[in-house]
Short mmCIF file of C-alpha atoms in Angstrom, two decimals:
data_model
loop_
_atom_site.label_atom_id
_atom_site.label_comp_id
_atom_site.label_asym_id
_atom_site.label_seq_id
_atom_site.Cartn_x
_atom_site.Cartn_y
_atom_site.Cartn_z
CA MET A 1 -31.16 12.87 -17.72
CA SER A 2 -31.16 9.26 -16.54
CA ALA A 3 -28.87 6.64 -18.05
CA SER A 4 -31.80 5.23 -20.02
CA GLN A 5 -32.59 8.70 -21.41
CA THR A 6 -29.02 9.34 -22.56
CA SER A 7 -28.29 5.90 -24.00
CA ASP A 8 -29.74 6.81 -27.42
CA VAL A 9 -28.33 10.35 -27.62
CA PRO A 10 -25.81 10.71 -30.51
CA THR A 11 -22.18 11.31 -29.48
CA LEU A 12 -18.81 11.51 -31.22
CA LEU A 13 -15.70 9.77 -29.91
CA VAL A 14 -12.68 11.85 -30.93
CA LYS A 15 -9.41 9.96 -30.53
CA ILE A 16 -5.99 11.61 -30.93
CA PHE A 17 -2.76 9.63 -30.73
CA GLY A 18 0.91 10.22 -31.38
CA LYS A 19 4.01 11.75 -29.77
CA ASP A 20 3.16 13.68 -26.62
CA ARG A 21 4.06 17.35 -26.40
CA PRO A 22 2.73 20.38 -24.52
CA GLY A 23 -0.44 21.94 -25.89
CA ILE A 24 -2.11 18.90 -27.48
CA THR A 25 -5.07 18.77 -25.12
CA ALA A 26 -5.67 22.53 -25.23
CA GLY A 27 -5.31 22.50 -29.02
CA LEU A 28 -7.88 19.75 -29.50
CA PHE A 29 -10.50 21.42 -27.35
CA ASP A 30 -9.83 24.82 -28.93
CA THR A 31 -10.57 23.15 -32.26
CA LEU A 32 -13.77 21.51 -30.95
CA ALA A 33 -14.90 24.74 -29.26
CA ALA A 34 -15.53 26.33 -32.66
CA TYR A 35 -18.37 23.82 -33.15
CA SER A 36 -20.17 24.43 -29.83
CA VAL A 37 -19.94 20.81 -28.67
CA ASP A 38 -20.30 19.73 -25.04
CA VAL A 39 -17.77 17.43 -23.36
CA VAL A 40 -19.27 14.17 -22.07
CA ASP A 41 -16.07 12.35 -21.08
CA ILE A 42 -12.28 12.69 -21.39
CA GLU A 43 -9.53 10.11 -21.02
CA GLN A 44 -5.82 10.69 -21.60
CA VAL A 45 -2.92 8.25 -21.25
CA VAL A 46 0.79 8.82 -21.90
CA THR A 47 3.10 5.82 -22.15
CA ARG A 48 6.78 6.17 -23.06
CA GLY A 49 6.14 9.55 -24.61
CA ARG A 50 3.18 8.41 -26.74
CA MET A 51 -0.21 9.96 -26.03
CA VAL A 52 -3.73 8.64 -26.49
CA LEU A 53 -6.36 11.34 -25.88
CA CYS A 54 -10.04 10.44 -26.15
CA ALA A 55 -12.87 12.98 -25.96
CA LEU A 56 -16.53 11.95 -26.02
CA VAL A 57 -18.55 14.98 -27.17
CA THR A 58 -22.01 15.88 -28.37
CA PRO A 59 -22.44 16.38 -32.14
CA PRO A 60 -22.12 19.88 -33.58
CA PRO A 61 -25.18 21.74 -34.97
CA ALA A 62 -26.86 20.12 -37.97
CA GLY A 63 -24.80 20.14 -41.12
CA LEU A 64 -21.45 20.83 -39.43
CA GLU A 65 -20.27 17.32 -38.54
CA GLY A 66 -18.40 16.84 -41.80
CA ASP A 67 -16.64 20.17 -41.32
CA LEU A 68 -15.74 19.26 -37.74
CA ARG A 69 -14.23 15.97 -38.87
CA ALA A 70 -12.16 17.64 -41.57
CA THR A 71 -10.96 20.37 -39.20
CA VAL A 72 -9.93 17.92 -36.47
CA HIS A 73 -8.01 15.74 -38.95
CA SER A 74 -6.30 18.82 -40.40
CA TRP A 75 -5.33 20.08 -36.94
CA ALA A 76 -4.02 16.63 -35.91
CA GLU A 77 -1.91 16.42 -39.07
CA SER A 78 -0.44 19.88 -38.33
CA MET A 79 0.58 18.56 -34.90
CA LYS A 80 2.05 15.38 -36.42
CA MET A 81 -0.66 13.37 -34.66
CA GLN A 82 -3.31 10.95 -35.94
CA ALA A 83 -7.04 11.34 -35.43
CA GLU A 84 -9.99 8.97 -35.45
CA ILE A 85 -13.61 10.05 -35.05
CA ILE A 86 -16.34 7.50 -34.39
CA SER A 87 -20.06 8.20 -34.32
CA GLY A 88 -22.19 6.40 -31.76
CA LEU A 89 -24.91 6.63 -29.18
CA GLY A 90 -24.74 7.58 -25.51
CA ASP A 91 -22.04 7.58 -22.88
CA ASN A 92 -19.92 4.72 -21.53
CA ARG A 93 -22.05 1.84 -20.33
CA PRO A 94 -22.84 2.03 -16.61
CA ARG A 95 -20.32 0.28 -14.37
CA GLY A 96 -21.58 -2.79 -12.55
CA LEU A 97 -22.30 -2.79 -8.85
CA GLY A 98 -19.31 -3.42 -6.63
CA ARG A 99 -16.27 -1.18 -7.04
CA SER A 100 -12.80 -2.29 -6.02
CA LEU A 101 -9.21 -1.22 -6.47
CA VAL A 102 -6.78 -4.04 -7.17
CA THR A 103 -3.12 -3.19 -6.57
CA VAL A 104 -0.60 -5.57 -8.11
CA LEU A 105 3.09 -5.52 -7.11
CA GLY A 106 5.59 -7.33 -9.29
CA HIS A 107 9.36 -7.63 -9.07
CA PRO A 108 9.25 -7.81 -12.06
CA LEU A 109 5.64 -7.65 -13.26
CA THR A 110 5.49 -10.12 -16.13
CA ALA A 111 3.05 -10.33 -19.00
CA GLU A 112 2.14 -13.84 -17.83
CA SER A 113 1.19 -12.70 -14.33
CA THR A 114 -0.73 -9.70 -15.69
CA ALA A 115 -2.70 -12.01 -17.97
CA ALA A 116 -3.46 -14.32 -15.04
CA ILE A 117 -4.70 -11.44 -12.86
CA ALA A 118 -6.89 -10.06 -15.64
CA ALA A 119 -8.35 -13.49 -16.38
CA ARG A 120 -9.08 -14.13 -12.70
CA ILE A 121 -10.92 -10.79 -12.46
CA THR A 122 -13.03 -11.77 -15.45
CA ARG A 123 -13.84 -15.21 -14.04
CA ALA A 124 -14.88 -13.59 -10.77
CA GLY A 125 -17.45 -11.54 -12.68
CA GLY A 126 -15.53 -8.27 -12.67
CA ASN A 127 -14.76 -5.77 -15.41
CA ILE A 128 -11.54 -3.75 -15.58
CA ASP A 129 -12.55 -0.11 -16.03
CA ARG A 130 -9.15 1.52 -15.79
CA ILE A 131 -5.48 0.66 -15.21
CA PHE A 132 -2.95 3.06 -13.71
CA ARG A 133 0.74 2.61 -12.87
CA LEU A 134 1.62 3.70 -9.34
CA ALA A 135 5.36 2.98 -9.40
CA LYS A 136 8.12 1.54 -11.53
CA TYR A 137 10.70 1.04 -8.76
CA PRO A 138 11.75 -0.55 -6.45
CA VAL A 139 8.85 -2.69 -7.71
CA THR A 140 6.35 -2.25 -10.51
CA ALA A 141 2.99 -1.33 -8.96
CA VAL A 142 -0.18 -1.19 -11.05
CA GLU A 143 -3.71 -0.38 -9.94
CA PHE A 144 -6.80 -1.87 -11.60
CA ALA A 145 -10.19 -0.20 -11.06
CA VAL A 146 -12.70 -3.05 -11.17
CA SER A 147 -16.50 -3.04 -11.15
CA GLY A 148 -19.19 -5.69 -11.29
CA VAL A 149 -18.09 -7.84 -8.36
CA GLU A 150 -18.09 -7.23 -4.62
CA THR A 151 -14.74 -6.63 -2.92
CA GLU A 152 -14.61 -9.67 -0.61
CA PRO A 153 -15.15 -12.39 -3.24
CA LEU A 154 -12.75 -10.60 -5.58
CA ARG A 155 -10.14 -10.43 -2.82
CA THR A 156 -10.58 -14.12 -2.08
CA ALA A 157 -10.22 -15.02 -5.74
CA LEU A 158 -7.09 -12.93 -6.33
CA VAL A 159 -5.17 -13.02 -3.06
CA THR A 160 -5.45 -16.80 -2.76
CA ASP A 161 -3.61 -17.27 -6.07
CA ALA A 162 -1.21 -14.32 -5.81
CA ALA A 163 1.81 -16.48 -4.99
CA MET A 164 1.02 -18.72 -7.95
CA PHE A 165 0.92 -15.64 -10.18
CA GLY A 166 4.30 -14.52 -8.82
CA VAL A 167 2.94 -11.17 -7.61
CA ASP A 168 1.54 -9.50 -4.50
CA VAL A 169 -2.10 -8.42 -4.73
CA ALA A 170 -4.20 -6.14 -2.54
CA VAL A 171 -7.93 -5.64 -3.04
CA VAL A 172 -9.76 -2.81 -1.28
CA ALA A 173 -13.16 -1.24 -1.76
CA ALA A 174 -13.09 1.88 -3.91
CA GLY A 175 -14.29 5.13 -2.42
CA LEU A 176 -13.22 8.15 -0.42
CA HIS A 177 -12.47 6.06 2.67
CA ARG A 178 -9.40 4.59 0.97
CA ARG A 179 -7.61 7.93 1.12
CA ALA A 180 -9.03 8.50 4.59
CA GLN A 181 -7.08 5.65 6.20
CA ARG A 182 -5.30 7.74 8.79
CA LEU A 183 -3.60 5.30 11.16
CA VAL A 184 -0.90 2.76 10.33
CA VAL A 185 0.35 0.41 13.07
CA MET A 186 3.36 -1.85 12.58
CA ASP A 187 5.01 -4.74 14.30
CA VAL A 188 8.68 -4.03 15.04
CA ASP A 189 10.88 -7.17 14.95
CA SER A 190 11.38 -8.39 11.36
CA THR A 191 8.94 -5.74 10.11
CA LEU A 192 10.01 -2.19 10.97
CA ILE A 193 13.49 -3.49 11.76
CA GLN A 194 15.46 -6.41 10.34
CA ASP A 195 16.37 -7.83 13.73
CA GLU A 196 14.80 -9.74 16.62
CA VAL A 197 15.56 -7.56 19.64
CA ILE A 198 15.59 -10.41 22.16
CA GLU A 199 18.36 -12.03 20.10
CA LEU A 200 20.43 -8.84 20.19
CA PHE A 201 20.19 -8.77 23.98
CA ALA A 202 20.93 -12.51 24.14
CA ALA A 203 24.13 -12.02 22.16
CA HIS A 204 25.43 -9.67 24.86
CA ALA A 205 24.47 -12.19 27.56
CA SER A 206 26.07 -15.08 25.62
CA CYS A 207 22.84 -17.05 25.76
CA GLU A 208 21.81 -17.05 22.08
CA ASP A 209 21.43 -20.84 21.97
CA GLU A 210 19.24 -20.97 25.07
CA VAL A 211 17.00 -18.19 23.75
CA ALA A 212 16.76 -19.98 20.41
CA GLU A 213 15.67 -23.19 22.19
CA VAL A 214 12.86 -21.36 23.99
CA THR A 215 11.79 -19.71 20.74
CA ALA A 216 11.70 -23.10 19.00
CA ALA A 217 9.57 -24.55 21.82
CA ALA A 218 7.13 -21.67 21.42
CA MET A 219 6.94 -22.27 17.67
CA ARG A 220 6.17 -25.94 18.34
CA GLY A 221 3.26 -24.84 20.53
CA GLU A 222 4.84 -26.09 23.76
CA LEU A 223 4.83 -22.56 25.24
CA ASP A 224 2.50 -19.64 24.66
CA PHE A 225 3.94 -16.18 23.97
CA GLU A 226 3.83 -14.97 27.58
CA GLN A 227 5.53 -18.12 28.86
CA SER A 228 8.25 -17.90 26.22
CA LEU A 229 8.73 -14.17 26.88
CA HIS A 230 9.32 -14.73 30.60
CA ALA A 231 11.59 -17.70 29.91
CA ARG A 232 13.76 -15.77 27.46
CA VAL A 233 13.94 -12.59 29.53
CA ALA A 234 14.97 -14.64 32.57
CA LEU A 235 18.12 -15.59 30.67
CA LEU A 236 19.13 -11.91 30.59
CA LYS A 237 19.24 -11.61 34.40
CA GLY A 238 22.29 -9.72 35.64
CA LEU A 239 23.10 -8.06 32.32
CA ASP A 240 24.43 -4.52 32.78
CA ALA A 241 21.90 -1.86 31.76
CA SER A 242 24.50 -0.19 29.56
CA VAL A 243 23.76 -2.94 27.02
CA VAL A 244 20.52 -1.11 26.16
CA ASP A 245 22.44 1.62 24.34
CA LYS A 246 24.51 -1.01 22.52
CA VAL A 247 21.40 -2.85 21.34
CA ARG A 248 19.81 0.40 20.16
CA SER A 249 22.89 1.10 18.05
CA GLU A 250 22.75 -2.40 16.54
CA VAL A 251 19.13 -2.19 15.39
CA ARG A 252 18.85 -2.09 11.58
CA LEU A 253 15.81 -0.51 10.00
CA THR A 254 14.15 -2.45 7.20
CA PRO A 255 14.86 -0.92 3.75
CA GLY A 256 12.16 1.62 2.99
CA ALA A 257 11.12 2.07 6.63
CA ARG A 258 12.13 5.73 6.84
CA THR A 259 10.53 6.47 3.49
CA LEU A 260 7.28 4.78 4.52
CA ILE A 261 6.99 6.72 7.76
CA ARG A 262 8.12 10.04 6.27
CA THR A 263 5.60 9.79 3.44
CA LEU A 264 2.73 8.72 5.70
CA LYS A 265 3.43 11.63 8.03
CA ARG A 266 3.57 14.09 5.13
CA LEU A 267 0.18 12.77 3.96
CA GLY A 268 -1.34 13.36 7.37
CA TYR A 269 -1.40 9.77 8.63
CA GLN A 270 -0.62 8.85 12.22
CA VAL A 271 1.86 6.01 12.67
CA GLY A 272 2.48 3.66 15.59
CA VAL A 273 4.30 0.49 16.53
CA VAL A 274 3.40 -2.41 18.80
CA SER A 275 5.95 -5.01 19.75
CA GLY A 276 6.46 -8.15 21.74
CA GLY A 277 9.94 -6.72 22.25
CA PHE A 278 10.92 -4.00 24.66
CA THR A 279 10.16 -0.33 25.30
CA GLN A 280 13.88 0.27 25.79
CA VAL A 281 14.11 -0.05 21.99
CA THR A 282 10.65 1.03 20.79
CA ASP A 283 10.75 4.31 22.73
CA ASP A 284 14.03 5.13 21.01
CA LEU A 285 12.52 4.27 17.61
CA LYS A 286 9.52 6.47 18.41
CA ASP A 287 11.80 9.44 19.06
CA ARG A 288 14.09 8.82 16.08
CA LEU A 289 11.32 8.27 13.54
CA GLY A 290 8.71 10.69 14.85
CA LEU A 291 6.10 8.02 15.58
CA ASP A 292 2.81 8.93 17.19
CA PHE A 293 2.34 5.74 19.22
CA ALA A 294 4.60 3.00 20.59
CA GLN A 295 3.94 0.16 23.02
CA ALA A 296 5.98 -2.89 23.99
CA ASN A 297 7.04 -4.92 27.00
CA THR A 298 9.42 -3.30 29.50
CA LEU A 299 12.57 -4.91 30.82
CA GLU A 300 12.88 -4.37 34.56
CA ILE A 301 16.14 -2.69 35.58
CA VAL A 302 17.20 -2.40 39.22
CA ASP A 303 20.52 -0.95 40.44
CA GLY A 304 21.81 -0.72 36.88
CA ARG A 305 21.18 -4.35 35.94
CA LEU A 306 18.45 -6.34 34.22
CA THR A 307 16.48 -8.39 36.72
CA GLY A 308 15.34 -11.01 34.20
CA LYS A 309 11.74 -9.81 34.51
CA VAL A 310 9.33 -7.61 32.56
CA THR A 311 7.01 -5.07 34.12
CA GLY A 312 3.61 -3.70 33.18
CA GLU A 313 1.13 -4.84 30.55
CA ILE A 314 2.23 -7.81 28.45
CA VAL A 315 2.06 -7.15 24.71
CA ASP A 316 1.12 -10.50 23.17
CA ARG A 317 -1.05 -11.50 20.21
CA ALA A 318 -4.30 -10.31 21.80
CA GLY A 319 -2.51 -7.29 23.24
CA LYS A 320 -1.45 -6.07 19.81
CA ALA A 321 -5.05 -6.05 18.57
CA ARG A 322 -6.13 -4.33 21.78
CA LEU A 323 -3.49 -1.64 21.29
CA LEU A 324 -4.53 -1.11 17.66
CA ARG A 325 -8.04 -0.34 18.91
CA ARG A 326 -6.66 1.93 21.63
CA PHE A 327 -4.45 3.87 19.23
CA ALA A 328 -7.35 4.23 16.79
CA ALA A 329 -9.59 5.60 19.53
CA GLU A 330 -6.91 8.07 20.64
CA ALA A 331 -6.30 9.13 17.04
CA GLY A 332 -10.03 9.51 16.37
CA VAL A 333 -9.83 7.05 13.47
CA PRO A 334 -12.50 4.38 12.83
CA LEU A 335 -11.04 0.88 13.00
CA ALA A 336 -12.12 0.31 9.38
CA GLN A 337 -9.70 3.07 8.37
CA THR A 338 -6.64 1.55 10.02
CA VAL A 339 -3.76 -0.37 8.44
CA ALA A 340 -1.77 -3.01 10.32
CA ILE A 341 1.54 -4.51 9.15
CA GLY A 342 3.24 -7.57 10.61
CA ASP A 343 5.06 -10.80 9.85
CA GLY A 344 4.27 -13.38 12.53
CA ALA A 345 1.43 -15.36 14.05
CA ASN A 346 1.64 -12.98 16.99
CA ASP A 347 0.35 -10.26 14.63
CA LEU A 348 -2.67 -12.13 13.28
CA ASP A 349 -5.30 -10.67 15.63
CA MET A 350 -4.07 -7.18 14.83
CA LEU A 351 -4.00 -7.82 11.07
CA ASN A 352 -7.54 -9.17 11.11
CA ALA A 353 -8.85 -6.34 13.29
CA ALA A 354 -7.53 -3.60 11.00
CA GLY A 355 -9.34 -2.25 7.98
CA LEU A 356 -6.37 -3.48 5.91
CA GLY A 357 -4.00 -6.13 7.27
CA VAL A 358 -0.69 -6.48 5.43
CA ALA A 359 1.53 -9.53 5.92
CA PHE A 360 5.10 -8.33 5.31
CA ASN A 361 7.52 -11.09 4.26
CA ALA A 362 5.47 -13.24 6.57
CA LYS A 363 5.16 -16.89 7.48
CA PRO A 364 2.79 -18.85 5.17
CA VAL A 365 0.05 -19.09 7.81
CA VAL A 366 0.12 -15.30 8.20
CA ARG A 367 0.09 -14.62 4.46
CA LYS A 368 -2.92 -16.87 4.11
CA ALA A 369 -4.88 -15.17 6.89
CA ALA A 370 -4.05 -11.51 6.14
CA HIS A 371 -5.97 -9.29 3.73
CA THR A 372 -2.89 -9.00 1.53
CA ALA A 373 0.82 -9.82 1.52
CA VAL A 374 3.99 -8.06 0.45
CA ASN A 375 6.88 -10.38 -0.31
CA VAL A 376 9.60 -7.94 -1.39
CA PRO A 377 12.15 -6.56 1.11
CA PHE A 378 11.06 -2.92 0.82
CA LEU A 379 8.70 -1.69 3.52
CA ASP A 380 7.75 1.43 1.56
CA THR A 381 5.97 -0.70 -1.05
CA VAL A 382 3.06 -0.76 1.42
CA LEU A 383 2.43 2.83 0.26
CA TYR A 384 1.31 1.55 -3.13
CA LEU A 385 -1.37 -0.57 -1.48
CA LEU A 386 -2.77 2.71 -0.15
CA GLY A 387 -2.86 4.26 -3.62
CA VAL A 388 0.20 6.45 -3.05
CA THR A 389 2.27 6.91 -6.21
CA ARG A 390 6.05 6.93 -6.49
CA GLU A 391 5.85 10.59 -7.50
CA GLU A 392 4.11 11.39 -4.19
CA VAL A 393 6.81 9.48 -2.31
CA GLU A 394 9.54 11.47 -4.04
CA ALA A 395 7.67 14.72 -3.42
CA ALA A 396 7.62 13.91 0.31
CA ASP A 397 11.36 13.25 0.21
CA THR A 398 12.04 16.53 -1.61
CA HIS A 399 9.88 18.50 0.83
CA ASP A 400 11.78 17.12 3.79
CA GLU A 401 15.09 18.14 2.20
CA ASP A 402 13.95 21.78 1.85
#
């Protein structure tokens, strides 16, 4: 039947609530089965051990509704539960066009920020159809299923004000493609790792201040990335190649980095990194973390010493986006099903090219331009933006320990 044909068909909403325990759902439907009703819809929620179970069913044969009501109430009482039965017409009202999933990360998630998000959804013309908690630590992550408004205007409305709400918000179109995002590409410095690799090398060459001056000039727009890269690498000329192993040992992974990669790999994703840093570090990270792709600049080494030059293709802002496309093609993944994560202006082209661009503890200009932002120091919180629950994360951890 069409929606218009079923809108005036009688239905009963059977609601059971009380302390959760095994067997409640089976018991309710065993009770209803005696009256030959059909199930139209089911919804069950458990919060802090308290259950709300709703069943929308067709009425029983003529003359038996009163008996059904009495039997359900008697069964609920025997289970120390409460029951409510409401007569009505039809199914749930059709959801509006435009389906989106809104993920909200709070540390903590306050009632005030939740109210602000819900109100903004309403003002944008959306309706909240369902709310589901993805995680309770290290952040609280909640997912809203929203209909009635297209994804892009909803994203604009919510993400723009996320900082004001005190939360991080991601808005993606609902549908099978969300779970089909099969390639994640990350920046390295200050994203996958806590460090800036050029600064680690500079410390061994005792030229930290000079490198910092070049970096500052680049940030002021006096040098582009390639010019600043060559200028900084030139300061490393003559450094013994043995420093590479020292720098590798000094690199600190961002909290949650291993968990993010391990979980993505267990879920069948491919994972890569692109960096304006150096292959001498990214190749090591690729091996240690089991990455599928890695690309960076390469320090030239001759006769056991750094020459102060880089060789091969320069990985700059445009290069990162180009590599994202290359990795996606090699992985057989449409660009719309890729995720990019980065923190700096050098990552913007990549973030905008990806199906979902995530600014991780990023500069304000990057947060503003990216699809969404994460402003907590845990890289694995990106998983929640992909709809992965904390339980799935822990299951991946347990599997790897077996």
